[in-house]
Coordinates of C-alpha atoms in Angstrom, one line a residue:
X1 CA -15.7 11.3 -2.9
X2 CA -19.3 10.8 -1.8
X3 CA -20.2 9.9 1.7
X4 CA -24.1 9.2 2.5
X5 CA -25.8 9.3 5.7
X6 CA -28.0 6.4 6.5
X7 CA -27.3 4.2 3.4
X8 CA -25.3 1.3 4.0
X9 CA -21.3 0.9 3.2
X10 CA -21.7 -0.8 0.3
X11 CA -23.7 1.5 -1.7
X12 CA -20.7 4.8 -0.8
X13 CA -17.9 2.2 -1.6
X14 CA -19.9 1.3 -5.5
X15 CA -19.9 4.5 -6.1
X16 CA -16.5 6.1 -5.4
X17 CA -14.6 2.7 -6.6
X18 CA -16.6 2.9 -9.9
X19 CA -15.8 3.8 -13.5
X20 CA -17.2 7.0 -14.4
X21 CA -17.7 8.2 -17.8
X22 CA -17.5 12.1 -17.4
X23 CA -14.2 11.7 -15.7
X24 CA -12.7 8.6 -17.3
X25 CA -11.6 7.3 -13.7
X26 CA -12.9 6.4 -10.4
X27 CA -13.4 9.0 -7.3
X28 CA -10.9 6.7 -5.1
X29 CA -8.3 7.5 -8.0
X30 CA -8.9 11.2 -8.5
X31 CA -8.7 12.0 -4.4
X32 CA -6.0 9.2 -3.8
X33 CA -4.2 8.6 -6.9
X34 CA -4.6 5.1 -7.2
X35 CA -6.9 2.5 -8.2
X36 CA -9.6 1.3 -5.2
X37 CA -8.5 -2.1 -3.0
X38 CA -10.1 -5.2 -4.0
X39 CA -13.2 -6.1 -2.0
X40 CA -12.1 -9.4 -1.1
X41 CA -14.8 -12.1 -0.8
X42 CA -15.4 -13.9 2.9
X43 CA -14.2 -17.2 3.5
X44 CA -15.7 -19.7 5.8
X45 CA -14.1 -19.8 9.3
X46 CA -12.4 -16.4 9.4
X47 CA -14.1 -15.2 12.1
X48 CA -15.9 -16.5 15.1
X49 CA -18.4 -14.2 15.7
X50 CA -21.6 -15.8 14.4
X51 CA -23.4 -12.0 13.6
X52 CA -20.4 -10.4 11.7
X53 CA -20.1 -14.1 9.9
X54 CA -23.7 -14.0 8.7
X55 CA -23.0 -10.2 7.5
X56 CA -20.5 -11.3 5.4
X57 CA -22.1 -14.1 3.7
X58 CA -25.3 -12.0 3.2
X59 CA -22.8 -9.0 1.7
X60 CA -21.3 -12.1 -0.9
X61 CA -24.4 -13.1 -1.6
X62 CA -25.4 -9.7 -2.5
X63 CA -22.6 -8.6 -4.6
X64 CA -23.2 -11.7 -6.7
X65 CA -26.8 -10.8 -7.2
X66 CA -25.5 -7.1 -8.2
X67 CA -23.1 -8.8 -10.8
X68 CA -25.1 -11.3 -12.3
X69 CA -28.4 -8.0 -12.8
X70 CA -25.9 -6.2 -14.0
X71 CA -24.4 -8.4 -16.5
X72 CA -28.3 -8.8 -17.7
X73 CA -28.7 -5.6 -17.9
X74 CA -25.7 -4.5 -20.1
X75 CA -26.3 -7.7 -22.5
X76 CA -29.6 -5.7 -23.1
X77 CA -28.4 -2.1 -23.5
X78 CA -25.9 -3.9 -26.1
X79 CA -28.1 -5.6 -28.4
X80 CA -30.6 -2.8 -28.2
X81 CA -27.4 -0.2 -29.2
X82 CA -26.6 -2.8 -31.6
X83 CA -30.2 -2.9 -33.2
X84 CA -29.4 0.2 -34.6
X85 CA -25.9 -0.2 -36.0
X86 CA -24.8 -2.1 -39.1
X87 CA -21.4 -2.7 -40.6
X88 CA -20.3 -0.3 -43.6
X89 CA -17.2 -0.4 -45.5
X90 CA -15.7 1.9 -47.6
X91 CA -13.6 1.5 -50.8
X92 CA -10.9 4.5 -50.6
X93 CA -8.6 5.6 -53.3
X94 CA -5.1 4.0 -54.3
X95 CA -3.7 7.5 -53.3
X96 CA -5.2 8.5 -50.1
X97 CA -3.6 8.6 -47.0
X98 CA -3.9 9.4 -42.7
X99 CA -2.6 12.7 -42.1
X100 CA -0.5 11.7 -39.3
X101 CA -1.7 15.3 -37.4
X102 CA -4.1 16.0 -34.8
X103 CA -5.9 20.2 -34.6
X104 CA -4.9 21.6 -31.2
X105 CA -7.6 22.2 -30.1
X106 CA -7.0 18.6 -28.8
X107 CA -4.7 19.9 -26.7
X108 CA -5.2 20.5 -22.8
X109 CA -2.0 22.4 -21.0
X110 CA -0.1 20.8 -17.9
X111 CA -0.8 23.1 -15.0
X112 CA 1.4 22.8 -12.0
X113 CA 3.3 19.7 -10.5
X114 CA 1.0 16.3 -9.7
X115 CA 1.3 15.7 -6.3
X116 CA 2.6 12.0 -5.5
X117 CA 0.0 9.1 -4.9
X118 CA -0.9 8.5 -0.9
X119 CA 1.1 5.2 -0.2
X120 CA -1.2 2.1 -0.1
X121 CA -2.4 0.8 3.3
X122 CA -0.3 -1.4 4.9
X123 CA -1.1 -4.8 4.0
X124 CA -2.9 -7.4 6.5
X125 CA -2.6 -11.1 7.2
X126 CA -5.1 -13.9 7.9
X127 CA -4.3 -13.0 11.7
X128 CA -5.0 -9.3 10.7
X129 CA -1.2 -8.6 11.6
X130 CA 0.7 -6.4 9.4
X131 CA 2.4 -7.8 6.9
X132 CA 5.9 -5.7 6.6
X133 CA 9.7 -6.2 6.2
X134 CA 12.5 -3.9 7.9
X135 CA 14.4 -1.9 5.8
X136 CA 16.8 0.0 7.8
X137 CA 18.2 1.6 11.1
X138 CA 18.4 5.2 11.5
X139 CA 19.6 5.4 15.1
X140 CA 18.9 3.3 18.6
X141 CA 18.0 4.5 22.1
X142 CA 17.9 2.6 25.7
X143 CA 14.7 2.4 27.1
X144 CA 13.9 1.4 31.2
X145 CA 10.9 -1.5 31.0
X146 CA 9.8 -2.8 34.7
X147 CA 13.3 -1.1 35.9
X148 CA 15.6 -2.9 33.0
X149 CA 17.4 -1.4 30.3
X150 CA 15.7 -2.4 27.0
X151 CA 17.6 -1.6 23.5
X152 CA 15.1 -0.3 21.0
X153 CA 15.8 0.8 17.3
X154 CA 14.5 3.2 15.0
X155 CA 13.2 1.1 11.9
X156 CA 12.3 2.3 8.3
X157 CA 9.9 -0.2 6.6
X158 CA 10.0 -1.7 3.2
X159 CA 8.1 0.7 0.8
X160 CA 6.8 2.9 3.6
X161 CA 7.5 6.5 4.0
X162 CA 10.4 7.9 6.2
X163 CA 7.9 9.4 9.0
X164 CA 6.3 6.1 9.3
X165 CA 9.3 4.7 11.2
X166 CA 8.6 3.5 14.2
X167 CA 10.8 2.3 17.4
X168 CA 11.1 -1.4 18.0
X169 CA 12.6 -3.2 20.7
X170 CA 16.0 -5.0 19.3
X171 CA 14.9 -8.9 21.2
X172 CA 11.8 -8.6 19.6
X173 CA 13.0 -7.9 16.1
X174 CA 15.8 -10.7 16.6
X175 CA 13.4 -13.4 17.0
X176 CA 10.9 -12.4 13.9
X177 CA 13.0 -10.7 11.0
X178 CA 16.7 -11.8 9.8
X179 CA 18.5 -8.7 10.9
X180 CA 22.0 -9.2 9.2
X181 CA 20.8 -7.5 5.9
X182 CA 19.8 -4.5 7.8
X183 CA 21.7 -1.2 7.4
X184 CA 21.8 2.1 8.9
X185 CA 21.7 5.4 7.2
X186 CA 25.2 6.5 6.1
X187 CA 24.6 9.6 6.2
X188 CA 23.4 10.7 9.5
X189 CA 26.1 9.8 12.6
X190 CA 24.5 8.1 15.4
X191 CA 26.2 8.2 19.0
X192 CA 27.7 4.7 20.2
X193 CA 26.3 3.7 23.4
X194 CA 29.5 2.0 25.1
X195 CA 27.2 0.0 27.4
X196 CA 25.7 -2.5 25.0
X197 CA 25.9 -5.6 25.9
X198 CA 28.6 -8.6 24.7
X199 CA 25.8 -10.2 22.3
X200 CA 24.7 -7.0 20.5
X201 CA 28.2 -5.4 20.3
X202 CA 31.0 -6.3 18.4
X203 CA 34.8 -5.0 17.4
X204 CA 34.5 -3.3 14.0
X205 CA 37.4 -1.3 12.8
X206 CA 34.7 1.4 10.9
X207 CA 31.7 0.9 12.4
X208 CA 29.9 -0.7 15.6
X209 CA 27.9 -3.2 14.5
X210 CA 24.8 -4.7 16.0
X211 CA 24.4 -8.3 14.3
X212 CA 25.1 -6.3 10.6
X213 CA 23.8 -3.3 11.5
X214 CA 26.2 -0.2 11.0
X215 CA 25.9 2.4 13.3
X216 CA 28.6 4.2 11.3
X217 CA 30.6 5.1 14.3
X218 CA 35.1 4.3 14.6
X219 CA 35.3 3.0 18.0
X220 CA 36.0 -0.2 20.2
X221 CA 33.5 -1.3 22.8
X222 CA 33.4 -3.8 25.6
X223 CA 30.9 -5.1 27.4
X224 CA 32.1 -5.3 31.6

């Protein structure tokens, strides 16, 4: 990866999100493992700051200029290559054949274990709101908010990593996300809180469950 001191963004990000020949991939790939996010063009009305808005529209009109020169350019590099070159055919005999073999010194040897790719940042909406799903609950705690109880839970995302999880209060979560798909981790047992209230917690003759989630727990609660 490259990073430059007094040249702008753009010219760092060309360079480690471009194709290079000696290495057959992109820097981004070789430190990340993954091919470089999409530079995603501005549209009109996204934001209402009138200096960031002209940024953006000079940055378009730039990276359209860089395309179309560098179409130019490679049209020329082609036909002069081309100049040179001239098609040649070869009349081989009835009996001749591809040995199906390659020499070893082709060969490169595997050395150690590749490490997994870093997972991709999380994705943004228009509002510049994460865009992510619940996956599961791995446990629940009570937590005191302007003197009130507040029940929060412990929630893995969709195709993020287990130390991402984060705790969420449970009101909040009930209003955006459709928690009856959501289950606990079996195998981890998770103390029953016996002061839950009526609407959360309901008889279960396994579990304790909190609108579908399992808490994998055998006991009866009430609410006073």
């Amino acid at each position: 990866m490259v990073q430059t001191r007094g040249n702008s963004g753009i010219e760092e990000y060309s360079y480690n999100t471009g194709f290079h020949s000696a290495t057959r991939t992109t820097p981004f790939n070789v430190v990340y493992g993954r091919d470089p996010p999409a530079l995603h063009p501005y549209v009109s009305g996204e934001t209402k700051n009138a200096d960031l808005e002209a940024q953006l529209i000079d940055r378009d009109d730039m990276l359209k200029l860089l395309k179309i020169n560098l179409s130019k350019a490679q049209s020329r590099m082609r036909a002069q290559a081309d100049s040179h070159r001239r098609d040649v055919s070869f009349q081989l005999p009835s009996t001749s054949r591809i040995h199906p073999v390659f020499h070893i010194s082709l060969l490169k040897p595997a050395k150690g274990v590749v490490p997994p790719p870093q997972p991709a940042p999380l994705p943004l909406t228009r509002d510049w709101e994460y865009d992510v799903q619940p996956a599961s609950v791995a446990a629940h705690r009570w937590v005191l908010e302007a003197g009130q109880p507040v029940l929060e839970l412990l929630i893995h995302w969709q195709n993020r990593p287990t130390e991402e999880a984060t705790w969420e209060c449970y009101d909040l979560l009930k209003n955006q996300f459709l928690l009856s798909d959501l289950r606990t981790n079996k195998t981890r047992a998770l103390p029953v809180d016996p002061n839950l209230p009526r609407w959360v917690c309901q008889n279960c003759h396994h579990s304790l469950s909190i609108t579908g989630i399992d808490f994998n727990e055998s006991s009866t609660y009430r609410s006073g």
